[in-house]
Coordinates of C-alpha atoms and ligand atoms in Angstrom, one line a residue:
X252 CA -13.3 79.1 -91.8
X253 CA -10.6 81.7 -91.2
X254 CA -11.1 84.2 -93.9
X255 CA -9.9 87.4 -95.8
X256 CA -12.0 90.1 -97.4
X257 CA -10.1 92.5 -100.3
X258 CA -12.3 95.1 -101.3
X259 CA -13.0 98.4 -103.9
X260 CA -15.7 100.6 -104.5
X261 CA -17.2 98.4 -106.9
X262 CA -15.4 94.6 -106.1
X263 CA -15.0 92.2 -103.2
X264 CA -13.4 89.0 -103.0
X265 CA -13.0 86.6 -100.0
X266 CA -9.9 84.8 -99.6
X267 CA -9.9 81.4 -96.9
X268 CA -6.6 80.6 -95.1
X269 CA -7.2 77.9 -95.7
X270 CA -5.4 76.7 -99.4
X271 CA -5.3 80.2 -99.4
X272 CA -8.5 79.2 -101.7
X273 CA -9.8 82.8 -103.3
X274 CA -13.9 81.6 -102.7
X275 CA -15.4 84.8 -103.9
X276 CA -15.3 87.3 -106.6
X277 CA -17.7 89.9 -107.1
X278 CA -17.9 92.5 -109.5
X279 CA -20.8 95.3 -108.9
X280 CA -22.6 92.3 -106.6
X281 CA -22.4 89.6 -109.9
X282 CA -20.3 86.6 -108.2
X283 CA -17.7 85.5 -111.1
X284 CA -17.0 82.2 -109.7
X285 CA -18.4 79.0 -108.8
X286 CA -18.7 77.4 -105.4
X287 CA -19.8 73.8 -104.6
X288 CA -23.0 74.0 -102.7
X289 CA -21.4 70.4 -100.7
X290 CA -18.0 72.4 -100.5
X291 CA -16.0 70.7 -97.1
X292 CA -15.2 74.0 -95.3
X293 CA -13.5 72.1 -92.0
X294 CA -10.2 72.1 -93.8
X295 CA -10.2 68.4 -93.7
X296 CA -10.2 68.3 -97.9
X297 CA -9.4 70.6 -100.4
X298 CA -12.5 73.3 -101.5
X299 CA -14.4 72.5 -104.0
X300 CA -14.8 76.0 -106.3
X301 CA -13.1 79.0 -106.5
X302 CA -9.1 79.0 -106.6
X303 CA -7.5 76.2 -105.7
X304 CA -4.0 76.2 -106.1
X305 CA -2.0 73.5 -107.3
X306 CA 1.5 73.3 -106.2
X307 CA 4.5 72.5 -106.4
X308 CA 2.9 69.8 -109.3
X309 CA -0.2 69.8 -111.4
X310 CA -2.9 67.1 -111.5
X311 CA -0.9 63.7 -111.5
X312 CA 2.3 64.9 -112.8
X313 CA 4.9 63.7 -109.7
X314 CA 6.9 60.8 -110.6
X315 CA 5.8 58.9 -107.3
X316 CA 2.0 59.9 -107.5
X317 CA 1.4 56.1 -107.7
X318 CA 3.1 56.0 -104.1
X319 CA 1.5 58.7 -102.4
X320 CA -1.9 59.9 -104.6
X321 CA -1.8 63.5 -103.9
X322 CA -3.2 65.2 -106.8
X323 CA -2.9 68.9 -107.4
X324 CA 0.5 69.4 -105.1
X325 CA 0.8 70.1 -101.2
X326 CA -1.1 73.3 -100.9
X327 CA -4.3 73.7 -101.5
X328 CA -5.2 71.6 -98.5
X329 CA -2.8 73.6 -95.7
X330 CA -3.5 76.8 -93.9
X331 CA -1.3 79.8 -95.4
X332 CA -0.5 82.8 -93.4
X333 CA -0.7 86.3 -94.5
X334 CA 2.3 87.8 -95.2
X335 CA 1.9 91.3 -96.4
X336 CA -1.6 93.7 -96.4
X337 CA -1.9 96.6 -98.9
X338 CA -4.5 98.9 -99.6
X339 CA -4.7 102.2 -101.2
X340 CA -7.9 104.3 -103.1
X341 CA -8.0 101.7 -105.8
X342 CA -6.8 98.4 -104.5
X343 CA -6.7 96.2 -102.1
X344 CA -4.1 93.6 -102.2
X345 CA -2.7 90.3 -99.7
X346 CA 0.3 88.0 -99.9
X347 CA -0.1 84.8 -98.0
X348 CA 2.6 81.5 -97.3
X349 CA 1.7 78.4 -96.9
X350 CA 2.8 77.1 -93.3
X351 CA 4.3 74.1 -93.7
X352 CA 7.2 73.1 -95.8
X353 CA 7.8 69.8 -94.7
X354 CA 6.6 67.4 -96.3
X355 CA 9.1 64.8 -98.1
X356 CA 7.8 65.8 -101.8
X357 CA 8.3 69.8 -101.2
X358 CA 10.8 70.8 -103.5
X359 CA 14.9 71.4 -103.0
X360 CA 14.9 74.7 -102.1
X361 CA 11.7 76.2 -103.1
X362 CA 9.0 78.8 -101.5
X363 CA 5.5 79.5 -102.6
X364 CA 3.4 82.9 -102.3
X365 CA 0.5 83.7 -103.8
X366 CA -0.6 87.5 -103.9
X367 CA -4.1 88.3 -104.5
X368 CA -5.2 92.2 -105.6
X369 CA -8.3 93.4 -106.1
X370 CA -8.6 96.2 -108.6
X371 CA -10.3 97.4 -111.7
X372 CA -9.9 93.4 -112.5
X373 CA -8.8 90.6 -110.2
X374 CA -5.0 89.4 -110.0
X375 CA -3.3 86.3 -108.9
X376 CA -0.4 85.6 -108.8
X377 CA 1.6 82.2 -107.4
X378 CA 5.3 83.3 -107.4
X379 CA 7.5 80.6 -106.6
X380 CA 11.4 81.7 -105.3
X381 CA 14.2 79.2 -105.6
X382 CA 16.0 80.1 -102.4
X383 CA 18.1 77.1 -102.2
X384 CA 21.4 76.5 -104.0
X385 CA 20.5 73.5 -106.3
X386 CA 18.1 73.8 -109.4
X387 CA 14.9 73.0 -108.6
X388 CA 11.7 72.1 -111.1
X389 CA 7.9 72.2 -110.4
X390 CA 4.3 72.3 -112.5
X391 CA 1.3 73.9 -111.0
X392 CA -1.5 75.7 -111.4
X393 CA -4.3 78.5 -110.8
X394 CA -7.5 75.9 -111.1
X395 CA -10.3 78.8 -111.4
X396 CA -13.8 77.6 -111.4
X397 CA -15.7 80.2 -113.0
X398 CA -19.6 80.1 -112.6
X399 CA -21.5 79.8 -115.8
X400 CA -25.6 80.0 -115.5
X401 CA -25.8 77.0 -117.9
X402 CA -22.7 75.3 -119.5
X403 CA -24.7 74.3 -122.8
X404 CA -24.9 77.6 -123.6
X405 CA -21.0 78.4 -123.1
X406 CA -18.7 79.0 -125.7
X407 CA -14.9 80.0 -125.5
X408 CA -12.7 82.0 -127.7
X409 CA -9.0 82.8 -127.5
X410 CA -7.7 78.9 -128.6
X411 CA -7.0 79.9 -132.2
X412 CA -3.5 79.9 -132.0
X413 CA -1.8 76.7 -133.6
X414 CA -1.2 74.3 -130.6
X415 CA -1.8 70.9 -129.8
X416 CA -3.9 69.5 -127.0
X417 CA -4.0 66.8 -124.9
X418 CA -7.3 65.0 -123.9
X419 CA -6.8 63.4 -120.7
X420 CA -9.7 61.4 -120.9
X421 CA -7.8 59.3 -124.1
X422 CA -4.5 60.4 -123.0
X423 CA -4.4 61.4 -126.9
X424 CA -2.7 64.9 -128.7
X425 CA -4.9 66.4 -130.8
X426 CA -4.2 69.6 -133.2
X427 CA -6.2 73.3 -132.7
X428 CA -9.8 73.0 -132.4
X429 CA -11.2 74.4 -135.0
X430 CA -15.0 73.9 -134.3
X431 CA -16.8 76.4 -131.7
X432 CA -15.4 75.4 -128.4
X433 CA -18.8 74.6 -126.6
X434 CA -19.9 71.6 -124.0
X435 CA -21.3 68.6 -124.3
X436 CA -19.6 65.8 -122.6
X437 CA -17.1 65.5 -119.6
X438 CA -14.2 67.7 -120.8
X439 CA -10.5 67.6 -119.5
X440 CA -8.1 69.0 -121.4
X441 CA -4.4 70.5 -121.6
X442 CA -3.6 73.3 -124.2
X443 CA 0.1 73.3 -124.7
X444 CA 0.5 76.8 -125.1
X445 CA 0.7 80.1 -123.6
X446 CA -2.6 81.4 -125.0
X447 CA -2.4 84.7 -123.4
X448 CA -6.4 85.4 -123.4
X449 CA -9.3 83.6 -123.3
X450 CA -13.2 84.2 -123.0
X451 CA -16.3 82.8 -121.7
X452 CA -19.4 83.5 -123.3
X453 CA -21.9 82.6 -120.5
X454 CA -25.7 82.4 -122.4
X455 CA -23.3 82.5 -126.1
X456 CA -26.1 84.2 -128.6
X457 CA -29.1 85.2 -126.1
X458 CA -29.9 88.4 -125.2
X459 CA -28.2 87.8 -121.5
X460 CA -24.5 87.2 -122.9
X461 CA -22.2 87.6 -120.4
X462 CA -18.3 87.3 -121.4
X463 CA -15.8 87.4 -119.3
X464 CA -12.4 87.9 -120.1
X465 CA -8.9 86.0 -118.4
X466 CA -5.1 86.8 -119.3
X467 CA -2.5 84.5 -118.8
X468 CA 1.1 84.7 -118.0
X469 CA 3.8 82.6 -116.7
X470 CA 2.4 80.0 -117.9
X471 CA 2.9 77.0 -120.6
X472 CA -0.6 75.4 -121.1
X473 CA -4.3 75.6 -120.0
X474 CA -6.3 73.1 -119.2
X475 CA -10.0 73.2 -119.7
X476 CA -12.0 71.1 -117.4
X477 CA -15.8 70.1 -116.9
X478 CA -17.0 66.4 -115.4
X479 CA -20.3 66.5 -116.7
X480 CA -22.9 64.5 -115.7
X481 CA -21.4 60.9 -114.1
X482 CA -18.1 61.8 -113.0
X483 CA -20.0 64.6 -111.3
X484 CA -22.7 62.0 -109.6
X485 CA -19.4 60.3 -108.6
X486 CA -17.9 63.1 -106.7
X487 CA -19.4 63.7 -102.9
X488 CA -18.6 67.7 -102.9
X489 CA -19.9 68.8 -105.7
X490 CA -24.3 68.2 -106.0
X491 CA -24.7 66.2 -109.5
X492 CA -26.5 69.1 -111.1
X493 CA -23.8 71.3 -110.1
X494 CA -21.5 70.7 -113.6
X495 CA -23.5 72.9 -115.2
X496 CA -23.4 75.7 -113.2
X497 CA -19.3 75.8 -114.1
X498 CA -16.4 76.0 -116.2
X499 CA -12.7 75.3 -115.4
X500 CA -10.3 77.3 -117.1
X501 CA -6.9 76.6 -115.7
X502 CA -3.7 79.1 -116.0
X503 CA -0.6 76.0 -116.0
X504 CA 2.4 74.8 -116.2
X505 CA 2.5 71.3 -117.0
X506 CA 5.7 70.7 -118.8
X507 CA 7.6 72.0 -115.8
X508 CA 9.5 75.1 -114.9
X509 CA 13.0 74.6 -114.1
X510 CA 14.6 77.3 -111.6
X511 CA 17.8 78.0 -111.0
X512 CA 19.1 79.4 -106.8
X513 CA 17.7 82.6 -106.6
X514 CA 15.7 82.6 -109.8
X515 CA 12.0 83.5 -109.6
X516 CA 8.8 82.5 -111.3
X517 CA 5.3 84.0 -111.5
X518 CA 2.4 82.0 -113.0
X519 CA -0.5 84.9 -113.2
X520 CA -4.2 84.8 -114.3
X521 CA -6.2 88.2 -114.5
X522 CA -10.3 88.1 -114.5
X523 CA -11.7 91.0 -115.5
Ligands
LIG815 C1 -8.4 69.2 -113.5 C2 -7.9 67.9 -114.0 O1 -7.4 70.1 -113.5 O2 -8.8 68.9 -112.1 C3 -8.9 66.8 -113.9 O3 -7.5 68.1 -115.4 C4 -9.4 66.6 -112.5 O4 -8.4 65.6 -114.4 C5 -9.9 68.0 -112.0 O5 -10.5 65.7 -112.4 C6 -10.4 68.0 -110.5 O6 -9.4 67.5 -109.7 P1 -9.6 67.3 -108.1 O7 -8.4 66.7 -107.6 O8 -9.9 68.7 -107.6 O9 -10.9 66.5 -108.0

């Protein structure tokens, strides 16, 4: 596959044209994020792992999904094309486009880049441009899949904040969690908030905790996703043991961002 390398003295991160899929990120040679061992690289599906990006609508949330059962948006299964290179002593930074524009569900007027730099943390951002002269909506999202050693020993912090969630699995709102926010079942959920930073303790309480640390912005919810064990046995890309090598924590907007003509969005997440 046709692939990108950012790098700093200490980082590296390899991007695929491809969905413009970010596949790696390592930080002094520790890999932050998971890839599917049964990952299709051929660019016939999208990648399992990594980034994927969701655009121009998150998960199922089109009005005609029924019709044509795209999930996840247009563009994480189309080759982008690198629009801008910069690099200096401390970063090292692309902009890619997606190619093609025309399907029938592409929004009114709408563009999509996503920039990727690589500094003392990693940055991406998917800005979305209304160049068109109507007002034009869209959802989305920045579907990280970070790798965990052993997601029974994960725990997250940062979803104190008062919010309620949704549970996709019930299609039920529930308020703030207030128990420890561990695994132990599939898990798929929607936060609607802008909770503006969030941890994973990898190995929570052992000697070997790892955290690492994401900020949000731009965004209106996160979603928190893990199969577990059948949905996982069910899904050809991804080996069965593999949900417990990863957690999904998902920078979104699922209740829609409306743009006016030359108006501007960025929906960022930052791993550091
Ligand atoms: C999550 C959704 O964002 O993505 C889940 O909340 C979904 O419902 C998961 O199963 C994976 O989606 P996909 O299309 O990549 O298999």
């Amino acid at each position: 596959m046709d692939s990108i390398v950012l790098s700093t003295m200490d980082a590296k991160c390899t991007v695929q044209r491809h969905g413009a899929h970010i596949t790696s990120y390592q930080r002094n040679g520790d890999e932050r994020l998971f890839l599917s061992q049964k990952a299709v690289m051929d660019g016939t599906k999208p990648i399992r792992g990594g980034i994927p990006i969701c655009w121009p609508w998150f998960g199922q949330l089109h009005p005609d999904i029924a019709k044509h059962g795209i999930a996840h948006g247009l563009v994480r299964n189309q080759l982008w094309r690198v629009t801008a290179r910069v690099t200096s002593d401390t970063f090292d930074s692309v902009t890619l486009q997606p190619y093609d524009t025309s399907h029938s569900l592409w929004p009114n007027g709408l563009t999509c880049q996503l920039k990727i730099t690589l500094s003392d943390h990693l940055a991406v951002e998917l800005i979305t441009q209304n160049v068109g002269n109507t007002v034009s909506e869209f959802t989305g999202a920045l579907h990280t899949y970070f790798a965990v050693d052993d997601i029974t020993k994960v725990h997250l912090t940062g979803f104190g904040a008062p919010h309620q969630y949704l549970n996709q699995l019930d299609g039920q709102h529930y308020p703030t969690p207030t128990d420890a926010y561990i695994f132990y079942c599939e898990t798929d959920r929607v936060h609607m908030s802008a909770l503006s930073e969030t941890t994973i303790h990898s190995n929570f309480g052992g000697n070997s905790e790892k955290q690492t640390q994401i900020a949000h912005a731009g965004h209106d919810s996160l979603v928190v996703w893990n199969p577990w064990i059948d949905k996982a046995a069910n899904m050809s890309d991804l080996d069965n043991a593999e949900y417990q090598k990863f957690v999904c924590i998902e920078t979104a907007v699922t209740q829609g961002v409306t743009l006016q003509p030359n108006d501007t969005h960025i929906l960022k997440q930052m791993i550091y």
